[in-house]
């Protein structure tokens, strides 16, 4: 399998595609069908999880309304959560560069997304959830490897 995007800068149209990918819907659907194709069951999508004690480093406004996380996939029995992160919106190290135009505002917005992801990770970990995060480009480049990683995570009993 030749990697489509991982080893070179993105073209303009690829950047635009990733910007449009807001909400991760297409990548989520892609992972959902991959899970079905590989016989991985026991997951639910769009489950709203809340509340738990907010982490100490939460900004005050977040603390007030409590941290709510809607993971892309929840495996209740294994207490495992899977996020499929869009490369652009979630700051992928390979493809998360801010567009040149209006770069400062983009950077602030994208950094805020990354901070929110990190807060969610800490809160979920504190609540004894196991977390797997998958990049959009990993799913595009090697779906089989992603499924293998998830299966490995699911076979481990997180207690
Ligand atoms: Zn990426």
PDB file of C-alpha atoms and ligand atoms in Angstrom:
ATOM      1  CA  UNK A   1       0.000   0.000   0.000  1.00  0.00           C
ATOM      2  CA  UNK A   2       1.448   3.341  -1.018  1.00  0.00           C
ATOM      3  CA  UNK A   3       0.867   6.030   1.551  1.00  0.00           C
ATOM      4  CA  UNK A   4      -1.307   8.673   0.012  1.00  0.00           C
ATOM      5  CA  UNK A   5      -0.550  11.620   2.198  1.00  0.00           C
ATOM      6  CA  UNK A   6       1.706  10.857   5.123  1.00  0.00           C
ATOM      7  CA  UNK A   7       5.092  11.675   3.617  1.00  0.00           C
ATOM      8  CA  UNK A   8       4.607  14.870   1.681  1.00  0.00           C
ATOM      9  CA  UNK A   9       2.972  18.266   2.153  1.00  0.00           C
ATOM     10  CA  UNK A  10      -0.721  18.404   1.384  1.00  0.00           C
ATOM     11  CA  UNK A  11      -1.953  19.904  -1.845  1.00  0.00           C
ATOM     12  CA  UNK A  12      -4.307  22.823  -1.592  1.00  0.00           C
ATOM     13  CA  UNK A  13      -7.304  20.683  -2.445  1.00  0.00           C
ATOM     14  CA  UNK A  14      -6.322  18.182   0.235  1.00  0.00           C
ATOM     15  CA  UNK A  15      -6.107  20.986   2.781  1.00  0.00           C
ATOM     16  CA  UNK A  16      -9.561  22.154   1.751  1.00  0.00           C
ATOM     17  CA  UNK A  17     -10.905  18.623   1.990  1.00  0.00           C
ATOM     18  CA  UNK A  18      -9.610  18.382   5.521  1.00  0.00           C
ATOM     19  CA  UNK A  19     -11.133  21.723   6.477  1.00  0.00           C
ATOM     20  CA  UNK A  20     -14.466  20.587   5.128  1.00  0.00           C
ATOM     21  CA  UNK A  21     -14.086  17.411   7.131  1.00  0.00           C
ATOM     22  CA  UNK A  22     -15.279  19.286  10.202  1.00  0.00           C
ATOM     23  CA  UNK A  23     -17.277  17.072  12.488  1.00  0.00           C
ATOM     24  CA  UNK A  24     -15.410  14.004  11.340  1.00  0.00           C
ATOM     25  CA  UNK A  25     -18.574  12.503   9.959  1.00  0.00           C
ATOM     26  CA  UNK A  26     -17.079  10.877   6.898  1.00  0.00           C
ATOM     27  CA  UNK A  27     -14.095   9.454   8.800  1.00  0.00           C
ATOM     28  CA  UNK A  28     -16.411   8.180  11.507  1.00  0.00           C
ATOM     29  CA  UNK A  29     -18.572   6.460   8.957  1.00  0.00           C
ATOM     30  CA  UNK A  30     -15.483   5.026   7.335  1.00  0.00           C
ATOM     31  CA  UNK A  31     -14.295   3.535  10.609  1.00  0.00           C
ATOM     32  CA  UNK A  32     -17.786   2.250  11.400  1.00  0.00           C
ATOM     33  CA  UNK A  33     -17.919   0.338   8.134  1.00  0.00           C
ATOM     34  CA  UNK A  34     -14.369  -0.949   8.647  1.00  0.00           C
ATOM     35  CA  UNK A  35     -15.364  -2.259  12.086  1.00  0.00           C
ATOM     36  CA  UNK A  36     -18.378  -4.011  10.590  1.00  0.00           C
ATOM     37  CA  UNK A  37     -16.301  -5.439   7.749  1.00  0.00           C
ATOM     38  CA  UNK A  38     -13.827  -6.883  10.256  1.00  0.00           C
ATOM     39  CA  UNK A  39     -16.494  -8.259  12.572  1.00  0.00           C
ATOM     40  CA  UNK A  40     -15.744  -5.902  15.443  1.00  0.00           C
ATOM     41  CA  UNK A  41     -18.954  -5.317  17.391  1.00  0.00           C
ATOM     42  CA  UNK A  42     -20.044  -4.032  20.758  1.00  0.00           C
ATOM     43  CA  UNK A  43     -19.614  -0.339  20.020  1.00  0.00           C
ATOM     44  CA  UNK A  44     -21.992   2.587  20.047  1.00  0.00           C
ATOM     45  CA  UNK A  45     -21.612   5.976  18.434  1.00  0.00           C
ATOM     46  CA  UNK A  46     -22.433   9.452  19.705  1.00  0.00           C
ATOM     47  CA  UNK A  47     -22.812   8.542  23.344  1.00  0.00           C
ATOM     48  CA  UNK A  48     -22.690  11.617  25.514  1.00  0.00           C
ATOM     49  CA  UNK A  49     -20.553  11.080  28.589  1.00  0.00           C
ATOM     50  CA  UNK A  50     -20.858  13.341  31.611  1.00  0.00           C
ATOM     51  CA  UNK A  51     -20.150  14.352  34.192  1.00  0.00           C
ATOM     52  CA  UNK A  52     -17.094  13.495  36.168  1.00  0.00           C
ATOM     53  CA  UNK A  53     -14.860  15.714  38.241  1.00  0.00           C
ATOM     54  CA  UNK A  54     -13.386  18.249  35.869  1.00  0.00           C
ATOM     55  CA  UNK A  55      -9.586  18.157  35.716  1.00  0.00           C
ATOM     56  CA  UNK A  56      -7.795  20.794  37.744  1.00  0.00           C
ATOM     57  CA  UNK A  57      -6.525  22.632  34.694  1.00  0.00           C
ATOM     58  CA  UNK A  58      -9.942  23.232  33.163  1.00  0.00           C
ATOM     59  CA  UNK A  59     -10.725  26.840  32.318  1.00  0.00           C
ATOM     60  CA  UNK A  60     -13.390  28.197  34.711  1.00  0.00           C
ATOM     61  CA  UNK A  61     -16.131  28.329  32.091  1.00  0.00           C
ATOM     62  CA  UNK A  62     -15.610  24.678  31.264  1.00  0.00           C
ATOM     63  CA  UNK A  63     -15.689  23.695  34.891  1.00  0.00           C
ATOM     64  CA  UNK A  64     -18.951  25.474  35.437  1.00  0.00           C
ATOM     65  CA  UNK A  65     -20.939  23.595  32.870  1.00  0.00           C
ATOM     66  CA  UNK A  66     -18.913  20.476  33.449  1.00  0.00           C
ATOM     67  CA  UNK A  67     -16.974  18.680  30.833  1.00  0.00           C
ATOM     68  CA  UNK A  68     -19.059  16.761  28.361  1.00  0.00           C
ATOM     69  CA  UNK A  69     -17.409  14.454  25.875  1.00  0.00           C
ATOM     70  CA  UNK A  70     -19.099  12.728  22.983  1.00  0.00           C
ATOM     71  CA  UNK A  71     -16.603  10.135  21.835  1.00  0.00           C
ATOM     72  CA  UNK A  72     -16.853   8.841  18.295  1.00  0.00           C
ATOM     73  CA  UNK A  73     -17.085   5.237  19.480  1.00  0.00           C
ATOM     74  CA  UNK A  74     -17.719   3.733  22.894  1.00  0.00           C
ATOM     75  CA  UNK A  75     -17.130   0.084  23.748  1.00  0.00           C
ATOM     76  CA  UNK A  76     -18.985  -0.154  27.051  1.00  0.00           C
ATOM     77  CA  UNK A  77     -18.000  -3.667  27.981  1.00  0.00           C
ATOM     78  CA  UNK A  78     -14.275  -3.091  27.530  1.00  0.00           C
ATOM     79  CA  UNK A  79     -14.567   0.477  28.794  1.00  0.00           C
ATOM     80  CA  UNK A  80     -12.718   1.644  25.706  1.00  0.00           C
ATOM     81  CA  UNK A  81     -13.233   4.870  23.830  1.00  0.00           C
ATOM     82  CA  UNK A  82     -12.159   5.477  20.260  1.00  0.00           C
ATOM     83  CA  UNK A  83     -11.752   8.872  18.655  1.00  0.00           C
ATOM     84  CA  UNK A  84     -11.175   9.333  14.955  1.00  0.00           C
ATOM     85  CA  UNK A  85      -9.464  12.699  14.709  1.00  0.00           C
ATOM     86  CA  UNK A  86      -9.634  14.747  11.550  1.00  0.00           C
ATOM     87  CA  UNK A  87      -6.070  15.721  10.604  1.00  0.00           C
ATOM     88  CA  UNK A  88      -6.818  19.403  10.137  1.00  0.00           C
ATOM     89  CA  UNK A  89      -9.135  20.149  13.042  1.00  0.00           C
ATOM     90  CA  UNK A  90      -7.308  18.080  15.625  1.00  0.00           C
ATOM     91  CA  UNK A  91      -3.784  19.195  14.797  1.00  0.00           C
ATOM     92  CA  UNK A  92      -2.212  16.121  13.238  1.00  0.00           C
ATOM     93  CA  UNK A  93       1.591  16.568  13.356  1.00  0.00           C
ATOM     94  CA  UNK A  94       1.772  15.792   9.639  1.00  0.00           C
ATOM     95  CA  UNK A  95      -1.289  17.582   8.293  1.00  0.00           C
ATOM     96  CA  UNK A  96      -2.464  19.980  10.981  1.00  0.00           C
ATOM     97  CA  UNK A  97      -0.782  23.130   9.702  1.00  0.00           C
ATOM     98  CA  UNK A  98      -2.871  26.293   9.789  1.00  0.00           C
ATOM     99  CA  UNK A  99      -3.740  27.825   6.412  1.00  0.00           C
ATOM    100  CA  UNK A 100      -1.431  30.714   5.511  1.00  0.00           C
ATOM    101  CA  UNK A 101      -4.262  33.152   5.157  1.00  0.00           C
ATOM    102  CA  UNK A 102      -5.394  34.363   8.557  1.00  0.00           C
ATOM    103  CA  UNK A 103      -2.835  32.029  10.091  1.00  0.00           C
ATOM    104  CA  UNK A 104      -2.903  33.605  13.545  1.00  0.00           C
ATOM    105  CA  UNK A 105      -6.617  33.115  14.051  1.00  0.00           C
ATOM    106  CA  UNK A 106      -6.508  29.625  12.620  1.00  0.00           C
ATOM    107  CA  UNK A 107      -3.637  28.716  14.911  1.00  0.00           C
ATOM    108  CA  UNK A 108      -5.558  29.887  17.993  1.00  0.00           C
ATOM    109  CA  UNK A 109      -8.642  27.971  16.928  1.00  0.00           C
ATOM    110  CA  UNK A 110      -6.751  24.772  16.170  1.00  0.00           C
ATOM    111  CA  UNK A 111      -4.722  25.009  19.381  1.00  0.00           C
ATOM    112  CA  UNK A 112      -7.969  25.318  21.329  1.00  0.00           C
ATOM    113  CA  UNK A 113      -9.191  22.108  19.698  1.00  0.00           C
ATOM    114  CA  UNK A 114      -6.002  20.308  20.658  1.00  0.00           C
ATOM    115  CA  UNK A 115      -6.295  21.539  24.260  1.00  0.00           C
ATOM    116  CA  UNK A 116      -9.876  20.331  24.397  1.00  0.00           C
ATOM    117  CA  UNK A 117      -8.801  16.896  23.173  1.00  0.00           C
ATOM    118  CA  UNK A 118      -6.107  16.767  25.845  1.00  0.00           C
ATOM    119  CA  UNK A 119      -8.588  17.740  28.569  1.00  0.00           C
ATOM    120  CA  UNK A 120     -10.949  15.043  27.376  1.00  0.00           C
ATOM    121  CA  UNK A 121      -8.111  12.495  27.454  1.00  0.00           C
ATOM    122  CA  UNK A 122      -7.220  13.409  31.018  1.00  0.00           C
ATOM    123  CA  UNK A 123     -10.815  13.381  32.238  1.00  0.00           C
ATOM    124  CA  UNK A 124     -11.587  10.058  30.567  1.00  0.00           C
ATOM    125  CA  UNK A 125      -8.381   8.492  31.845  1.00  0.00           C
ATOM    126  CA  UNK A 126      -9.213   9.688  35.354  1.00  0.00           C
ATOM    127  CA  UNK A 127     -12.604   8.020  34.974  1.00  0.00           C
ATOM    128  CA  UNK A 128     -10.827   4.750  34.077  1.00  0.00           C
ATOM    129  CA  UNK A 129     -11.628   4.728  30.392  1.00  0.00           C
ATOM    130  CA  UNK A 130      -9.052   3.388  27.971  1.00  0.00           C
ATOM    131  CA  UNK A 131      -8.620   5.642  24.938  1.00  0.00           C
ATOM    132  CA  UNK A 132      -7.497   4.998  21.403  1.00  0.00           C
ATOM    133  CA  UNK A 133      -7.107   7.921  19.035  1.00  0.00           C
ATOM    134  CA  UNK A 134      -6.894   7.288  15.318  1.00  0.00           C
ATOM    135  CA  UNK A 135      -5.812   9.908  12.801  1.00  0.00           C
ATOM    136  CA  UNK A 136      -7.863  10.417   9.689  1.00  0.00           C
ATOM    137  CA  UNK A 137      -4.752   9.748   7.580  1.00  0.00           C
ATOM    138  CA  UNK A 138      -4.049   6.440   9.338  1.00  0.00           C
ATOM    139  CA  UNK A 139      -7.470   5.232   8.332  1.00  0.00           C
ATOM    140  CA  UNK A 140      -6.895   6.399   4.769  1.00  0.00           C
ATOM    141  CA  UNK A 141      -3.434   4.882   4.522  1.00  0.00           C
ATOM    142  CA  UNK A 142      -3.793   1.557   6.286  1.00  0.00           C
ATOM    143  CA  UNK A 143      -7.226   0.578   7.505  1.00  0.00           C
ATOM    144  CA  UNK A 144      -6.012  -2.924   8.385  1.00  0.00           C
ATOM    145  CA  UNK A 145      -3.396  -1.571  10.781  1.00  0.00           C
ATOM    146  CA  UNK A 146      -6.009   0.583  12.513  1.00  0.00           C
ATOM    147  CA  UNK A 147      -8.327  -2.386  12.964  1.00  0.00           C
ATOM    148  CA  UNK A 148      -5.457  -4.487  14.313  1.00  0.00           C
ATOM    149  CA  UNK A 149      -4.663  -1.773  16.840  1.00  0.00           C
ATOM    150  CA  UNK A 150      -8.274  -1.590  17.976  1.00  0.00           C
ATOM    151  CA  UNK A 151      -8.562  -5.351  18.262  1.00  0.00           C
ATOM    152  CA  UNK A 152      -5.443  -5.412  20.423  1.00  0.00           C
ATOM    153  CA  UNK A 153      -6.859  -2.700  22.657  1.00  0.00           C
ATOM    154  CA  UNK A 154     -10.160  -4.561  22.945  1.00  0.00           C
ATOM    155  CA  UNK A 155      -8.574  -7.853  23.899  1.00  0.00           C
ATOM    156  CA  UNK A 156      -6.913  -6.312  26.935  1.00  0.00           C
ATOM    157  CA  UNK A 157      -9.120  -6.233  29.993  1.00  0.00           C
ATOM    158  CA  UNK A 158      -8.852  -2.680  31.360  1.00  0.00           C
ATOM    159  CA  UNK A 159     -10.332  -3.923  34.719  1.00  0.00           C
TER     160      UNK A 159
HETATM  161 ZN1  LIG B   1      -2.754  13.404   9.352  1.00  0.00          ZN
END
